[in-house]
Each structure stands twice: as structure tokens, then as C-alpha cells.
Short mmCIF file of C-alpha atoms (C1' of nucleotides) in Angstrom, two decimals:
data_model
loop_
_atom_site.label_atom_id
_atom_site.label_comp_id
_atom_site.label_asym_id
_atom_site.label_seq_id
_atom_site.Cartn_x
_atom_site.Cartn_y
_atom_site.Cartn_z
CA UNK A 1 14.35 -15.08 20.20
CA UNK A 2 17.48 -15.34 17.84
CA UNK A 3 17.01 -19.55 17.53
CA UNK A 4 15.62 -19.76 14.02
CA UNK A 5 18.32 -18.06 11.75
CA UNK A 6 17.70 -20.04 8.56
CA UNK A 7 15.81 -18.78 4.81
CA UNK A 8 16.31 -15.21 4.89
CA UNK A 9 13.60 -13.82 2.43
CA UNK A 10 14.09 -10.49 1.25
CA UNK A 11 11.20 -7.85 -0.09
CA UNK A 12 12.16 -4.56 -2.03
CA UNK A 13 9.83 -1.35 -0.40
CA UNK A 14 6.40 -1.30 -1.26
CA UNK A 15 6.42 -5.24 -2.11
CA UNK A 16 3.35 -6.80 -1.14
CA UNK A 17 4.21 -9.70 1.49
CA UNK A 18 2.41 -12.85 0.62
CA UNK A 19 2.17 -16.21 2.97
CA UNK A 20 -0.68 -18.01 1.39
CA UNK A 21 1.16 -20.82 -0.09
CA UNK A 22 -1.11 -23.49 -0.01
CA UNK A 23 0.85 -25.76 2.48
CA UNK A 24 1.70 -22.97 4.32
CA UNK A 25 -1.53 -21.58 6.21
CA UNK A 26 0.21 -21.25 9.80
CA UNK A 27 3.36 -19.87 8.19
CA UNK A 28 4.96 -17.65 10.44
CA UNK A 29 7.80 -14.82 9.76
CA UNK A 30 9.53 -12.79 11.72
CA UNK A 31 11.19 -9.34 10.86
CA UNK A 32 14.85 -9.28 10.89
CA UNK A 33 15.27 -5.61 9.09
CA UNK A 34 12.63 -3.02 7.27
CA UNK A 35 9.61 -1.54 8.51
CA UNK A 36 6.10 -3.08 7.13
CA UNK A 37 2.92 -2.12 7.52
CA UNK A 38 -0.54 -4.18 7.52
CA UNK A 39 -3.47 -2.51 5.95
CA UNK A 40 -6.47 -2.69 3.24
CA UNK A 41 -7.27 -0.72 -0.17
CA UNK A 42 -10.42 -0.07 -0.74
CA UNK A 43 -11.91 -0.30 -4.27
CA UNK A 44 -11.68 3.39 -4.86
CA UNK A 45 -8.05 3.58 -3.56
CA UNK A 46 -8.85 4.49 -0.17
CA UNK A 47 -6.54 2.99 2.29
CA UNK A 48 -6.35 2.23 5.86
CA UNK A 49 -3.17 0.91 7.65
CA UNK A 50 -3.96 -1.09 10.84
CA UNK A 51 -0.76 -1.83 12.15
CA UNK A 52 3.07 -1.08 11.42
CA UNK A 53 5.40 -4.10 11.25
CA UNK A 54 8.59 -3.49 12.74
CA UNK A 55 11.76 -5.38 13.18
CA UNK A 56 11.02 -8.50 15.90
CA UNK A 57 7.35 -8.87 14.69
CA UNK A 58 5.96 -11.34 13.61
CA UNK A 59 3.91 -11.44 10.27
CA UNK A 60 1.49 -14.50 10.05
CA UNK A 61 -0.20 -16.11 7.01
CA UNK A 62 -3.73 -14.84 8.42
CA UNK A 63 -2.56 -10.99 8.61
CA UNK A 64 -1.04 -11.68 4.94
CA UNK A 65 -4.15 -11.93 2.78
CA UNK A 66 -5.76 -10.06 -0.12
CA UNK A 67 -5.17 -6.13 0.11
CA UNK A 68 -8.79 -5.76 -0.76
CA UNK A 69 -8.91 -7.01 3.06
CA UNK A 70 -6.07 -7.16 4.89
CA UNK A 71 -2.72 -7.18 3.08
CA UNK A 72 1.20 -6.36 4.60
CA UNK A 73 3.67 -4.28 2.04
CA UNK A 74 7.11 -3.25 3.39
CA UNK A 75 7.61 0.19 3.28
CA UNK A 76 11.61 -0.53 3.03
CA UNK A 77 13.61 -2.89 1.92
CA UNK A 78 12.64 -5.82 4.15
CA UNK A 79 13.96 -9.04 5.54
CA UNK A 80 12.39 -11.91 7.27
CA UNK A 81 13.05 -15.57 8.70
CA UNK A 82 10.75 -18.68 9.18
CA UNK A 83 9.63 -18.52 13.03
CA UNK A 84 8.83 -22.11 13.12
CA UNK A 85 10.84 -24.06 15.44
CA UNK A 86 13.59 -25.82 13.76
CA UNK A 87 12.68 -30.11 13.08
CA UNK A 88 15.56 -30.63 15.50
CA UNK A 89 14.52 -28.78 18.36
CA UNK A 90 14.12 -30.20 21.90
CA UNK A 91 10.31 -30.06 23.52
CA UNK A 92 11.41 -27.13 26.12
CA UNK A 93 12.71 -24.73 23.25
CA UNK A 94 10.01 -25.37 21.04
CA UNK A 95 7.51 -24.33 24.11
CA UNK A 96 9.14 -21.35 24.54
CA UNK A 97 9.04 -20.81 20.75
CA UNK A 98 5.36 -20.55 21.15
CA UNK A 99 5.34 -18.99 24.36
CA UNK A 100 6.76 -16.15 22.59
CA UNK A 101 4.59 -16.67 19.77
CA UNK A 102 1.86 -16.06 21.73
CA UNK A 103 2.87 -13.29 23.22
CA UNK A 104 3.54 -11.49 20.25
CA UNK A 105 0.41 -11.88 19.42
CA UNK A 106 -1.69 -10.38 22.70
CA UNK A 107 0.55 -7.42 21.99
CA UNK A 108 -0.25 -6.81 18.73
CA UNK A 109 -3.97 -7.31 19.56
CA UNK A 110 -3.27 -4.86 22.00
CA UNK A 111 -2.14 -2.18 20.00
CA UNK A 112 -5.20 -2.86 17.65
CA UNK A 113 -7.15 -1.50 19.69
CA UNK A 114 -5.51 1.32 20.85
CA UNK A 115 -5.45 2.46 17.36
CA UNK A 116 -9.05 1.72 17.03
CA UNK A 117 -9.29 4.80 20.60
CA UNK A 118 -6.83 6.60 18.55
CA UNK A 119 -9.24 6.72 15.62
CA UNK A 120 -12.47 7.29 17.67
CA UNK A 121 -11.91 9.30 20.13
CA UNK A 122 -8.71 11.68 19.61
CA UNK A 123 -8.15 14.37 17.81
CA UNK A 124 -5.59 14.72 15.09
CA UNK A 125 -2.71 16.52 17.14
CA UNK A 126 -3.21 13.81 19.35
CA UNK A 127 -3.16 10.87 17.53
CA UNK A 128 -0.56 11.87 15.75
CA UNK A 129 1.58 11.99 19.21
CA UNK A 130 0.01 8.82 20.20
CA UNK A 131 1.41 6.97 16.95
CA UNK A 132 4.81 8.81 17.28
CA UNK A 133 5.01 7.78 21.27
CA UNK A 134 4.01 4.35 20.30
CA UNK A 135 6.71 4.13 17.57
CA UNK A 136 9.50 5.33 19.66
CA UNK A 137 8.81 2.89 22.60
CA UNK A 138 8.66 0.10 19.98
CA UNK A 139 11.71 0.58 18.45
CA UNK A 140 13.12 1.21 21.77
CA UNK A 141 12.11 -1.81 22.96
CA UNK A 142 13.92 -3.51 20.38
CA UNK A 143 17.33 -1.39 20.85
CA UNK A 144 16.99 0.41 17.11
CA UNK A 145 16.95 3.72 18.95
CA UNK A 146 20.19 5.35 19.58
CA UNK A 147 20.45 9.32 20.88
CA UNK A 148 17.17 11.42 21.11
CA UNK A 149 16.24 10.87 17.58
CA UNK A 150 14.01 7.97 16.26
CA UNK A 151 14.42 6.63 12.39
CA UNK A 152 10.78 6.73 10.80
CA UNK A 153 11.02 5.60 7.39
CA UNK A 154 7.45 6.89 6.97
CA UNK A 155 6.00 9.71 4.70
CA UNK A 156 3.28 11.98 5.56
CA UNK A 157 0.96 10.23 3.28
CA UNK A 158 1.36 7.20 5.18
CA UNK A 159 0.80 8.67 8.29
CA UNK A 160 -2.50 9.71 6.82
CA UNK A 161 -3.17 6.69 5.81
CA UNK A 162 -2.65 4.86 8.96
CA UNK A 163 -4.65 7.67 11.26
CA UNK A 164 -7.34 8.34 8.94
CA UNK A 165 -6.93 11.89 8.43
CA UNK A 166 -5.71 13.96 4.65
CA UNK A 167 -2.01 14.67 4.38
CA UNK A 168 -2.98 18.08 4.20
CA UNK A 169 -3.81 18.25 7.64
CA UNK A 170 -1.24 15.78 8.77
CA UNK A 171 1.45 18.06 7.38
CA UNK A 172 -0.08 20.85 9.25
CA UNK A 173 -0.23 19.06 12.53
CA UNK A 174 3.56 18.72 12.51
CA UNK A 175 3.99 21.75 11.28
CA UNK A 176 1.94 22.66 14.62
CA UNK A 177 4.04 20.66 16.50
CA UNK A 178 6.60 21.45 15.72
CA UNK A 179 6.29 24.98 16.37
CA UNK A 180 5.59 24.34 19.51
CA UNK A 181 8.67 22.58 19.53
CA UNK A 182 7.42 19.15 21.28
CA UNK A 183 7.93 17.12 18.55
CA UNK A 184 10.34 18.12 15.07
CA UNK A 185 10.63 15.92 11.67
CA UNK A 186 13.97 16.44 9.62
CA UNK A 187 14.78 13.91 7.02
CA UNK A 188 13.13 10.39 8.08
CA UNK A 189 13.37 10.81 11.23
CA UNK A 190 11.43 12.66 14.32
CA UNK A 191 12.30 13.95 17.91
CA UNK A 192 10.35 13.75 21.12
CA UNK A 193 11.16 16.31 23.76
CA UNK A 194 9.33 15.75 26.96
CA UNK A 195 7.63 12.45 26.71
CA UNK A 196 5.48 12.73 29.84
CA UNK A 197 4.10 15.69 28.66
CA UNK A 198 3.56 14.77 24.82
CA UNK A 199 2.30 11.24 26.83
CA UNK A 200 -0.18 13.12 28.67
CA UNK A 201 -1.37 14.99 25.68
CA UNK A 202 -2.50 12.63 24.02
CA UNK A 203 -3.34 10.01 26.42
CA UNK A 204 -0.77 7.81 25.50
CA UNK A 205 -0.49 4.88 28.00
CA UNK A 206 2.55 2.78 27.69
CA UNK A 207 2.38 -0.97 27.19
CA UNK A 208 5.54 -1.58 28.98
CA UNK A 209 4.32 -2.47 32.56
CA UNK A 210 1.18 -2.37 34.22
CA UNK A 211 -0.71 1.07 35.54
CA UNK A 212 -3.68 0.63 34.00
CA UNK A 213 -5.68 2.59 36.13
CA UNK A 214 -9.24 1.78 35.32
CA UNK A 215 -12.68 3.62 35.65
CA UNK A 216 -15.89 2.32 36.48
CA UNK A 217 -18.50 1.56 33.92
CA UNK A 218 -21.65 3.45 33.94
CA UNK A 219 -24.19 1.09 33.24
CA UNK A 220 -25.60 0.65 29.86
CA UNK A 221 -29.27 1.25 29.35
CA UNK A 222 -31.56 -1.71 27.57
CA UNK A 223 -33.86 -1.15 24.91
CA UNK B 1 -21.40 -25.93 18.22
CA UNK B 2 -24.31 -27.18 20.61
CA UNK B 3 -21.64 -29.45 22.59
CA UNK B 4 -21.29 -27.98 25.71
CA UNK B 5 -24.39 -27.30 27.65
CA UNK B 6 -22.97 -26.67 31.15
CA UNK B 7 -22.68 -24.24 33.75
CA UNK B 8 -25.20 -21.18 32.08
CA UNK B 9 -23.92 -18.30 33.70
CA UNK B 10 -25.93 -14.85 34.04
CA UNK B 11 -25.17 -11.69 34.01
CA UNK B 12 -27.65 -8.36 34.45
CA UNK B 13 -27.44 -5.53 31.91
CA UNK B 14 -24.47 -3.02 32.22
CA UNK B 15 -22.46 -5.66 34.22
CA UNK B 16 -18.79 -6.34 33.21
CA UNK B 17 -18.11 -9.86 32.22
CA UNK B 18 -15.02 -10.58 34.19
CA UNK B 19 -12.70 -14.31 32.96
CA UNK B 20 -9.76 -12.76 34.84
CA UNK B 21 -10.16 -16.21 37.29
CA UNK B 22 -6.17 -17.60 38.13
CA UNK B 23 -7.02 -20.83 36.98
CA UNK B 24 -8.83 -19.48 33.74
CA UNK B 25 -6.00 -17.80 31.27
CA UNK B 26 -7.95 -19.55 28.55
CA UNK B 27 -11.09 -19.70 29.76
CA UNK B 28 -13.37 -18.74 26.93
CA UNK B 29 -17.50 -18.61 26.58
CA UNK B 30 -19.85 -18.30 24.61
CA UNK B 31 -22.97 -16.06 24.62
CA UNK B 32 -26.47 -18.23 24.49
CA UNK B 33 -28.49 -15.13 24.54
CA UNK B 34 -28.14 -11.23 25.17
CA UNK B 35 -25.70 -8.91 23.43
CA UNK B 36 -22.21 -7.36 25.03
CA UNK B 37 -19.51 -5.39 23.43
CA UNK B 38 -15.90 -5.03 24.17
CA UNK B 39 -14.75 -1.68 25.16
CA UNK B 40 -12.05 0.48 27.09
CA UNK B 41 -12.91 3.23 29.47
CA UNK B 42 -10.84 6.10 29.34
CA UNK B 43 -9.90 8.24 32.67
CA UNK B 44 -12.00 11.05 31.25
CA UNK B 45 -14.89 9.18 30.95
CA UNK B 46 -14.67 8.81 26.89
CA UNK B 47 -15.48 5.43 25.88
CA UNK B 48 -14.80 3.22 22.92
CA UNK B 49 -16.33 0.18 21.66
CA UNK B 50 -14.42 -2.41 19.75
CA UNK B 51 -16.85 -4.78 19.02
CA UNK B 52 -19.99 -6.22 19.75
CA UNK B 53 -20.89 -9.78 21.18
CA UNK B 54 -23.90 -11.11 20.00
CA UNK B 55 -25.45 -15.02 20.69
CA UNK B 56 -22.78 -17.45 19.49
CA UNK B 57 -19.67 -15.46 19.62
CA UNK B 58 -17.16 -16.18 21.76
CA UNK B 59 -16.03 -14.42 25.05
CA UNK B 60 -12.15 -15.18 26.00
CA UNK B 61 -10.19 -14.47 28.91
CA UNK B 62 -7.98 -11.97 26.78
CA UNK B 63 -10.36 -10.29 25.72
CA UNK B 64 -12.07 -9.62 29.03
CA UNK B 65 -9.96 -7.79 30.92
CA UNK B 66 -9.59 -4.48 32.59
CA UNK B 67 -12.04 -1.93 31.40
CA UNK B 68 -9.04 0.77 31.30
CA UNK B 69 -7.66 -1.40 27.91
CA UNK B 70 -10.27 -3.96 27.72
CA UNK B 71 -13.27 -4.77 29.14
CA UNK B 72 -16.36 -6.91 28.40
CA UNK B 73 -19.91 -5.22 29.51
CA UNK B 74 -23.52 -6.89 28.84
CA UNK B 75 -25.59 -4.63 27.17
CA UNK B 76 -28.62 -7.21 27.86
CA UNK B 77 -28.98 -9.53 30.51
CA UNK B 78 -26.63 -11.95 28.68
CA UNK B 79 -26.41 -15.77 29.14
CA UNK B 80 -22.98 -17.77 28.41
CA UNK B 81 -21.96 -21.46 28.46
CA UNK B 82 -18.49 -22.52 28.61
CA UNK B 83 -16.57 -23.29 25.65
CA UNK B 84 -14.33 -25.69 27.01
CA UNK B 85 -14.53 -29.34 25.80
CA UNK B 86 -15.97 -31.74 28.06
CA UNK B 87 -13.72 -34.40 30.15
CA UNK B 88 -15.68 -37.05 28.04
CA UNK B 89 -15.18 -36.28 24.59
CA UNK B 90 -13.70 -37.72 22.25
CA UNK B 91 -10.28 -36.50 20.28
CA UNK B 92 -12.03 -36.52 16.77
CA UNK B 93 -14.77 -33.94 18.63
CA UNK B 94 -12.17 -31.96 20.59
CA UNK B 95 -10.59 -31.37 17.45
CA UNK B 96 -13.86 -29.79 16.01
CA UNK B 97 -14.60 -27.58 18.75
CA UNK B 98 -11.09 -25.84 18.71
CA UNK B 99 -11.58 -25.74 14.88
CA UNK B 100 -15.02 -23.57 15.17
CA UNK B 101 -13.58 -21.52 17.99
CA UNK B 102 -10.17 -20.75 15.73
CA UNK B 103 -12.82 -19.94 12.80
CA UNK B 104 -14.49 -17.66 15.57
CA UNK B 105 -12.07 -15.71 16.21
CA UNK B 106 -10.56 -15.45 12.39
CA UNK B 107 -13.87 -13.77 11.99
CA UNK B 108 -13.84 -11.77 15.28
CA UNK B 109 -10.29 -10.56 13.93
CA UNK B 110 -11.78 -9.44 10.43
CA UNK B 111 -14.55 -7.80 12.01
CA UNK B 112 -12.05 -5.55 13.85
CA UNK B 113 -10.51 -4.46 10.63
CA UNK B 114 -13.33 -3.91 9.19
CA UNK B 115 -14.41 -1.20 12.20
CA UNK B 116 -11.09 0.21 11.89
CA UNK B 117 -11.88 0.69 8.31
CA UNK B 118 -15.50 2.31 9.52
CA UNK B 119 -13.67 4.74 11.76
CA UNK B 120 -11.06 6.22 9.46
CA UNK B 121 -12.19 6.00 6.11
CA UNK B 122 -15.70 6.37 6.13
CA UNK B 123 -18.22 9.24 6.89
CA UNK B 124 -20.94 9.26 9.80
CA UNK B 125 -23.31 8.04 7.55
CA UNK B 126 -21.40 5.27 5.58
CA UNK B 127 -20.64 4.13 8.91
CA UNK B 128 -23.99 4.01 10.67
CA UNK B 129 -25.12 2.28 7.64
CA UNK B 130 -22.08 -0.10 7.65
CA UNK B 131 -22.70 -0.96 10.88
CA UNK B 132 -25.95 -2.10 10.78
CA UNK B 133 -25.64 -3.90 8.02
CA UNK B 134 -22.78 -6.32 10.16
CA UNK B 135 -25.02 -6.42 12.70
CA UNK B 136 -27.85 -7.99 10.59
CA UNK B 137 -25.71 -10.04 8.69
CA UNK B 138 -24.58 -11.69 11.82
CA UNK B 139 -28.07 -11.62 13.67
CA UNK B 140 -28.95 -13.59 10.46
CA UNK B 141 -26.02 -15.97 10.55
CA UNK B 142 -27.69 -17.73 14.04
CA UNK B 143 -31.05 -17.04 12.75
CA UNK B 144 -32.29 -14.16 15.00
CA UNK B 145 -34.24 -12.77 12.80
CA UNK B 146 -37.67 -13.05 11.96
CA UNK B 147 -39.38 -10.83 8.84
CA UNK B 148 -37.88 -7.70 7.70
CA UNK B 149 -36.71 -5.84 10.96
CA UNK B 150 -34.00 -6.72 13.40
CA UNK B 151 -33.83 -6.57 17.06
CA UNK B 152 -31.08 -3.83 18.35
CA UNK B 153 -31.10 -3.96 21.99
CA UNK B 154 -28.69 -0.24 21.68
CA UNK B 155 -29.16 2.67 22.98
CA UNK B 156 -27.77 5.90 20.33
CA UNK B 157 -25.33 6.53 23.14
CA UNK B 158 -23.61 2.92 22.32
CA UNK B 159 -24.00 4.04 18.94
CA UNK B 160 -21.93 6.70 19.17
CA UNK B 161 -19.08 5.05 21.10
CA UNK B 162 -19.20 2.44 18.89
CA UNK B 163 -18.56 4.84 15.68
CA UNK B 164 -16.17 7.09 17.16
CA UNK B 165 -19.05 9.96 16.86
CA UNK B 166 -21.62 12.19 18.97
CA UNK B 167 -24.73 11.26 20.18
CA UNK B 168 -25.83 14.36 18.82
CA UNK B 169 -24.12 13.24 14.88
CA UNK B 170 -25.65 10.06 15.12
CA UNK B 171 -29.11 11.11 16.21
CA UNK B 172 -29.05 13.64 13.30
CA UNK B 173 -27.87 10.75 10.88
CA UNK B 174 -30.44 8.49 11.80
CA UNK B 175 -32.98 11.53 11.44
CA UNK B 176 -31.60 11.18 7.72
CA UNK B 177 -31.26 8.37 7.06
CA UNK B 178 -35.26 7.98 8.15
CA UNK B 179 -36.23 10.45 5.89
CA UNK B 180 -34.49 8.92 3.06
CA UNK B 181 -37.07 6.12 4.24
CA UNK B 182 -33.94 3.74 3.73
CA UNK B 183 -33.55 2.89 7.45
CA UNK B 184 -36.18 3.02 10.14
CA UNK B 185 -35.35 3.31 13.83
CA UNK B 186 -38.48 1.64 16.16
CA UNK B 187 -39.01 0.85 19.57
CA UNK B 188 -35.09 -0.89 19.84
CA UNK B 189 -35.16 -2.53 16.65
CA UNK B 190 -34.25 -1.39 12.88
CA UNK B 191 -35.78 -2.17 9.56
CA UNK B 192 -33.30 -2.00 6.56
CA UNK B 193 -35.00 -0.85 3.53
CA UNK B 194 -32.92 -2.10 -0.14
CA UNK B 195 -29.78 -3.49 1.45
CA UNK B 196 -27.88 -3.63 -1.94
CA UNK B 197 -28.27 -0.33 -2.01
CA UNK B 198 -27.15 0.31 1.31
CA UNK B 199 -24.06 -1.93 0.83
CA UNK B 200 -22.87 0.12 -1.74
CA UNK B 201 -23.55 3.27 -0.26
CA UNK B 202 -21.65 2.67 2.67
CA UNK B 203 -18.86 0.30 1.13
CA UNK B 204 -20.30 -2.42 2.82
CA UNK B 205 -18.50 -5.66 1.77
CA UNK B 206 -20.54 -9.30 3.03
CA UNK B 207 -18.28 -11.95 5.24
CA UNK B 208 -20.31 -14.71 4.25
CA UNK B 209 -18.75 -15.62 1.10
CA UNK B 210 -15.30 -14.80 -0.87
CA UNK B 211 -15.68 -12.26 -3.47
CA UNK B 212 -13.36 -9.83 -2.40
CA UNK B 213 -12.35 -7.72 -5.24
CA UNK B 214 -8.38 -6.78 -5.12
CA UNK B 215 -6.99 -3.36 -5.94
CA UNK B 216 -3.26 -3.69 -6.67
CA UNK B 217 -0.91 -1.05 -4.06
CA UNK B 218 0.50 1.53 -5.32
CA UNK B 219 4.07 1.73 -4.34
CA UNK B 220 4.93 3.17 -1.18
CA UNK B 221 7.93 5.24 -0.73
CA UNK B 222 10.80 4.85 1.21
CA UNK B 223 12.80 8.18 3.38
"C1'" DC C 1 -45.29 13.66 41.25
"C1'" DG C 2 -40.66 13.74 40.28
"C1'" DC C 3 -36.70 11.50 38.64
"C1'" DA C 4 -33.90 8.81 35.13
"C1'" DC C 5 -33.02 7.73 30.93
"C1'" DC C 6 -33.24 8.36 26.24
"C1'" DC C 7 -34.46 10.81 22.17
"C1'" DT C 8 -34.77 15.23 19.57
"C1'" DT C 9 -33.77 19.76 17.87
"C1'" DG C 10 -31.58 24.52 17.23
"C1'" DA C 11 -27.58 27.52 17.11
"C1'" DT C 12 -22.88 28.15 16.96
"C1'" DT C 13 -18.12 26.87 16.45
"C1'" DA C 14 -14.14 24.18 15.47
"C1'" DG C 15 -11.87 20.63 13.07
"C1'" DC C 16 -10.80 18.61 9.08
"C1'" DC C 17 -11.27 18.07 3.97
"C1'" DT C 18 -10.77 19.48 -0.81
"C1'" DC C 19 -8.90 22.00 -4.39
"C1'" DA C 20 -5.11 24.27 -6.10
"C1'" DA C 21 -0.60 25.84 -6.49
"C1'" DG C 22 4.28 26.14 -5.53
"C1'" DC C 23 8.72 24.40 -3.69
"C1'" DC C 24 12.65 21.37 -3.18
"C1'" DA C 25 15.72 17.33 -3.85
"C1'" DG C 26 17.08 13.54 -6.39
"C1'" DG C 27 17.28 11.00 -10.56
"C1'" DT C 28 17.39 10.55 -15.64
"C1'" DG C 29 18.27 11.36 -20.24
"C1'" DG C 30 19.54 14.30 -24.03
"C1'" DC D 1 25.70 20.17 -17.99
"C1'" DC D 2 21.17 21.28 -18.05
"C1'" DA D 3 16.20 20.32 -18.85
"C1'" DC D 4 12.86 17.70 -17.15
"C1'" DC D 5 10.22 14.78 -14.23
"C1'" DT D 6 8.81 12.54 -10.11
"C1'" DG D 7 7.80 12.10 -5.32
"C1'" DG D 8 7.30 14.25 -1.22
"C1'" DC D 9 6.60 18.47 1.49
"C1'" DT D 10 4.24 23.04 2.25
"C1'" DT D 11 0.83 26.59 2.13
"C1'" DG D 12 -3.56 29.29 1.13
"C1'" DA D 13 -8.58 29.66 0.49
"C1'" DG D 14 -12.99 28.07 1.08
"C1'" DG D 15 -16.50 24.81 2.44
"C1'" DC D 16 -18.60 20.95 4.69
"C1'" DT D 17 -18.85 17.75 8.53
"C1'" DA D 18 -19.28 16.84 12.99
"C1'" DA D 19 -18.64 18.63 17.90
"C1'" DT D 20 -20.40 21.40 21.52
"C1'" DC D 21 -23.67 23.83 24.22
"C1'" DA D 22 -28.23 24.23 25.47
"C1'" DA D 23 -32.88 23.22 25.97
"C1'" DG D 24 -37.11 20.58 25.67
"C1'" DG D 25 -40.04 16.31 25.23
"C1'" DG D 26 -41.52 11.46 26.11
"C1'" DT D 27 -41.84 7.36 28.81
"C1'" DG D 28 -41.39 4.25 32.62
"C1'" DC D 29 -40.95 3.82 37.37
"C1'" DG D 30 -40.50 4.37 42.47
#
DNA sequence: CGCACCCTTGATTAGCCTCAAGCCAGGTGG
DNA sequence: CCACCTGGCTTGAGGCTAATCAAGGGTGCG
């Protein structure tokens, strides 16, 4: 994934990330350093965050609109490179280029809709493990985790804004958690004790491998 | 988009649409008539909705996968061509169809936002009303509706995992919302009383046209 | 007739929101 | 150096929203 090291862009935090340059509607970036998140502000400042942006993903010109409907701002300082395949880049490469491409992509229409379950149909204690578990593995996927701890360069308010719930009772949720001593905040960062447990808690299913163990439909009445 | 009348394939109410076929990673389809939605199952039985399929949308292999992440289910008997191209057609025509079916799911995408939006920033009511008003908007957009009232072919159970709420909630909303004469519930079909004032009341913002009014971020904060 | 399925309603409880206030750390300027 | 301010975290009190539990009604159908 390292073949496109050319035009490093840099954002300061809570930049808004624009690709709509006229030419450049299937612009492409990837995230090099810096957390981002995609999201929309309502007219009356309401906001909802649909997806964090973390180092490896990808940020396309489509997901990088107007904030009024869907809009990425770093939430750090930030740096990105072009993800298109270089001019002088043989057939095979540039396949796999897109091959990856794609992938990225499934994933992160994956984990739409596991927010969209987190959102319907948890409650806050547990989607606030569910976001935390699916943070972790991310950034463990992508080797930015070292020791028990995991770097979240997130506030409360964010969290909020991302799971739909008031700070208030965000900040009371970890306070809940942590007392229980599953899951404890200090300074930007959080630790997990007992994954399988916080995992079960909340439902979490990992995205690493298969499991998905499935469940048969009832069937849906007609009116 | 009338290009490809081949191969209607059937499916009965409450039957999951299945694309999974070796051959067919990219299969994709699109509904003549009937509705579906997109959903996962949980292992306790709770469901959630992601979308809803009506006639003209496309159907793709991702999208229709296991019901434990996601899962396609008629909620009609449901009819579907196949989207693919014919062997016969001409490059100028191929190009056309892949165009509408990238528009398709540019919209699909925004539409998936926009529930995410529903489900964490606005009350039960907003988001009945919000939801009603997409559905309309899109029955319109293929011209399946005649006079004032639209056909709904959902139960208040689908309701309910659609919106992330109760049965129970949503019966009592609709209850309101009746008396408020402003939306009418009848025999599997809804009439919309005043939609302006509907759309403001619940936030609702058209996808037919541009217009989408901007609020500027506020900055985030960095830990 | 009895069963399924869906809608409806009441009573109670729990979860989450809002308002309001206070604390702490870091940064800035006099 | 200290006063002040800002941004983020924390906590209490009170109230509303939506969930849950429970029961009953209507309609279509075998």
C-alpha cells in the first residue's frame, strides 16, 4: 500500500478537508498521519459524525462534500497523499491499486452500518464499547497500537457527536465504566481490559475474519 | 434505464434476496416492482433496517449478503431484472448504464447518511415524519403515485426497526401525528397533509435539487 | 371456530436530556 | 508572577421521552 509517496498535503485540526476541485471528482487520498472524521452539521448546529478517518483510509471526493451534508474535518493535525496510481505504473500494480481501493471501500460501507445498529438498537453503555472496540481493532490493524493502551485523540463531545447521545451522559457512561473498571480514559487515551467480555457486552462483532453467525428471518407481513 | 428487459426474477414476500452466486461478485438488479429493505439480524432477534428498496433502485451483490451483517428481504412479492449490460450493446450505451447505476448508488449512499442523521439526531417524531417524507419523494421520483396518498406496503413493526424505536413509540407517534390531522395512516397507505410544513418540522431536507444550506464547523479540539 | 397477524391502549419504569454550576489545566497578557 | 480566559471534564437535580409489560380488539383465513 506504500507505492504512491508523492504531494503530501497537510491539514491543521479541525480543518475542513475539501476534494471538489473541479477536475478532480474521483480524487482519492489516503491518510498518512491524524485522525479525521466524516460527518454533517445541521442548520441549528446539530451534528452527526458517520465515520472516523484514521491513518490508511482513504478519503474520496464523494465523502468530501458540503458539511451541510456530508463533510470530513481532521480532528488533528493531518496528513494525506494522492492514492492514484502513479502515470508510470505497470498494468499489474495499478490493478492492485484498485483492488485495494475497492476494498477499502466494502469496509468502510461495512462499518456504516454497524454504526447505523449501534445507533438503533444499543444502548449508550454499549455503544460506547462498541465504538471503543471498533477503534482499538482499527488502529491495531494498522500497527499504531503499542502496550494495552490505545491513543484516542477524541473528546467527549465528539464522542457524543458521533453516537448520538449528550456529553452529559457520555461523560457519565465512562465514568460508569470505568468504575467498573472494564474500560478507563486518562489523558487521550483509553484502556480495554477483557475484550471478550466488553465484546460480548455490547455485541461487538469483529470485522477481522469471518463468524458471522446468522439468524433466520421471520417473515415480513404485507399490507 | 429501460435497457435491460431480461430474466424477471420473483421473489414471495419475507424472502431474502440472495446475489451471493460464485460467478456473480458484481451481479447487481434492479427492482421492477415490490419493495425490500436491507437489514442485519442480530443473534437476539433485534433487527435493523438500513434502507429500503423500492421499484428502480438497485440490488448489488454487496449489499445482499448474510442477514447476520447484511441481508436483503422482500417486503412485497418483489420483481427484479438484471442490471447488467447486454452482450449487444454498444460502448456509447454501456457507458450510460454504468453512469445511472454510479448515480444510483451516490444516492443510495446519501440516503444512508441521511438515516444515520434520523437515528441520532432526531426525535421519534421528526423521524417518522422524515421518513415518510423520503419515501414519497422517491415513490414520486418513478411516478408511483397517483393523487394525494401514497402506497406503504409496511407493517409498524418495519417501522420501528427501521427508526431504531418500539412498535409501541411508533404506534403512539402515529396516534399523534393523526390527531394533529397532519399525517393519516389507512389501509397500508399514508396521506401527507402540508409537506412544507412537515419538512421543516422534522428537518427534512429534498434530494432532488441542490440547495443545501452550509453551516461553517466549529473547531474541533485536539487531546 | 380458532389462530395469526397487526394494531391499539394503559400503566409503570428506565434511560437519556437539559439546565446549571463548579473544577482543572494550559495559555495569554498585563 | 499573577489574573484571566478558554476548552474540556465532572456532577447534581429535575423532567421528558421512549421502553417495557400487559392486555384487548379487529380482520382474514384455514
Amino acid at each position: 500500500v506504500r507505492a504512491f509517496w508523492r504531494r503530501v498535503e497537510r491539514f491543521p485540526a479541525g480543518a475542513q478537508i475539501r476534494l471538489e476541485g473541479v477536475a478532480a471528482a474521483h480524487k482519492q487520498v489516503i491518510i498518512v498521519s491524524g485522525w479525521a472524521c466524516q460527518l454533517r452539521i445541521l442548520r441549528d448546529g446539530r451534528r452527526q459524525i458517520f465515520a472516523f478517518l484514521l491513518p490508511g483510509d482513504v478519503i474520496d471526493a464523494h465523502a468530501a462534500a458540503s458539511l451541510g451534508t456530508r463533510g470530513v474535518v481532521a480532528l488533528t493535525r493531518l496528513e494525506v497523499v494522492n492514492a492514484e496510481p502513479y502515470p508510470g505504473m505497470d498494468l499489474a500494480e495499478r490493478e492492485r491499486v484498485s483492488e485495494v481501493l475497492r476494498e477499502a471501500a466494502a469496509q468502510r460501507e461495512t462499518r456504516l452500518y454497524d454504526h447505523l445498529v449501534r445507533m438503533g438498537r444499543l444502548s449508550a453503555k454499549e455503544r460506547v464499547v462498541h465504538l471503543l472496540l471498533e477503534l482499538a481493532e482499527r488502529l491495531e490493524n494498522v500497527g499504531l497500537v503499542k502496550g494495552e493502551s490505545v491513543r484516542l485523540p477524541i473528546t467527549q463531545e465528539v464522542f457524543a457527536d458521533a453516537l448520538g447521545l449528550s456529553i452529559v451522559h457520555i461523560n457519565r457512561t465512562l465514568k460508569q465504566l470505568r468504575q467498573e473498571g472494564s474500560v478507563v480514559f486518562k489523558l487521550g487515551s483509553v484502556t480495554l481490559h477483557d475484550r471478550a467480555r466488553l465484546a460480548a457486552l455490547s455485541h461487538y462483532q469483529s470485522r477481522r475474519e469471518g463468524a458471522a453467525p446468522d439468524a433466520e428471518p421471520r417473515s415480513f407481513g404485507v399490507t
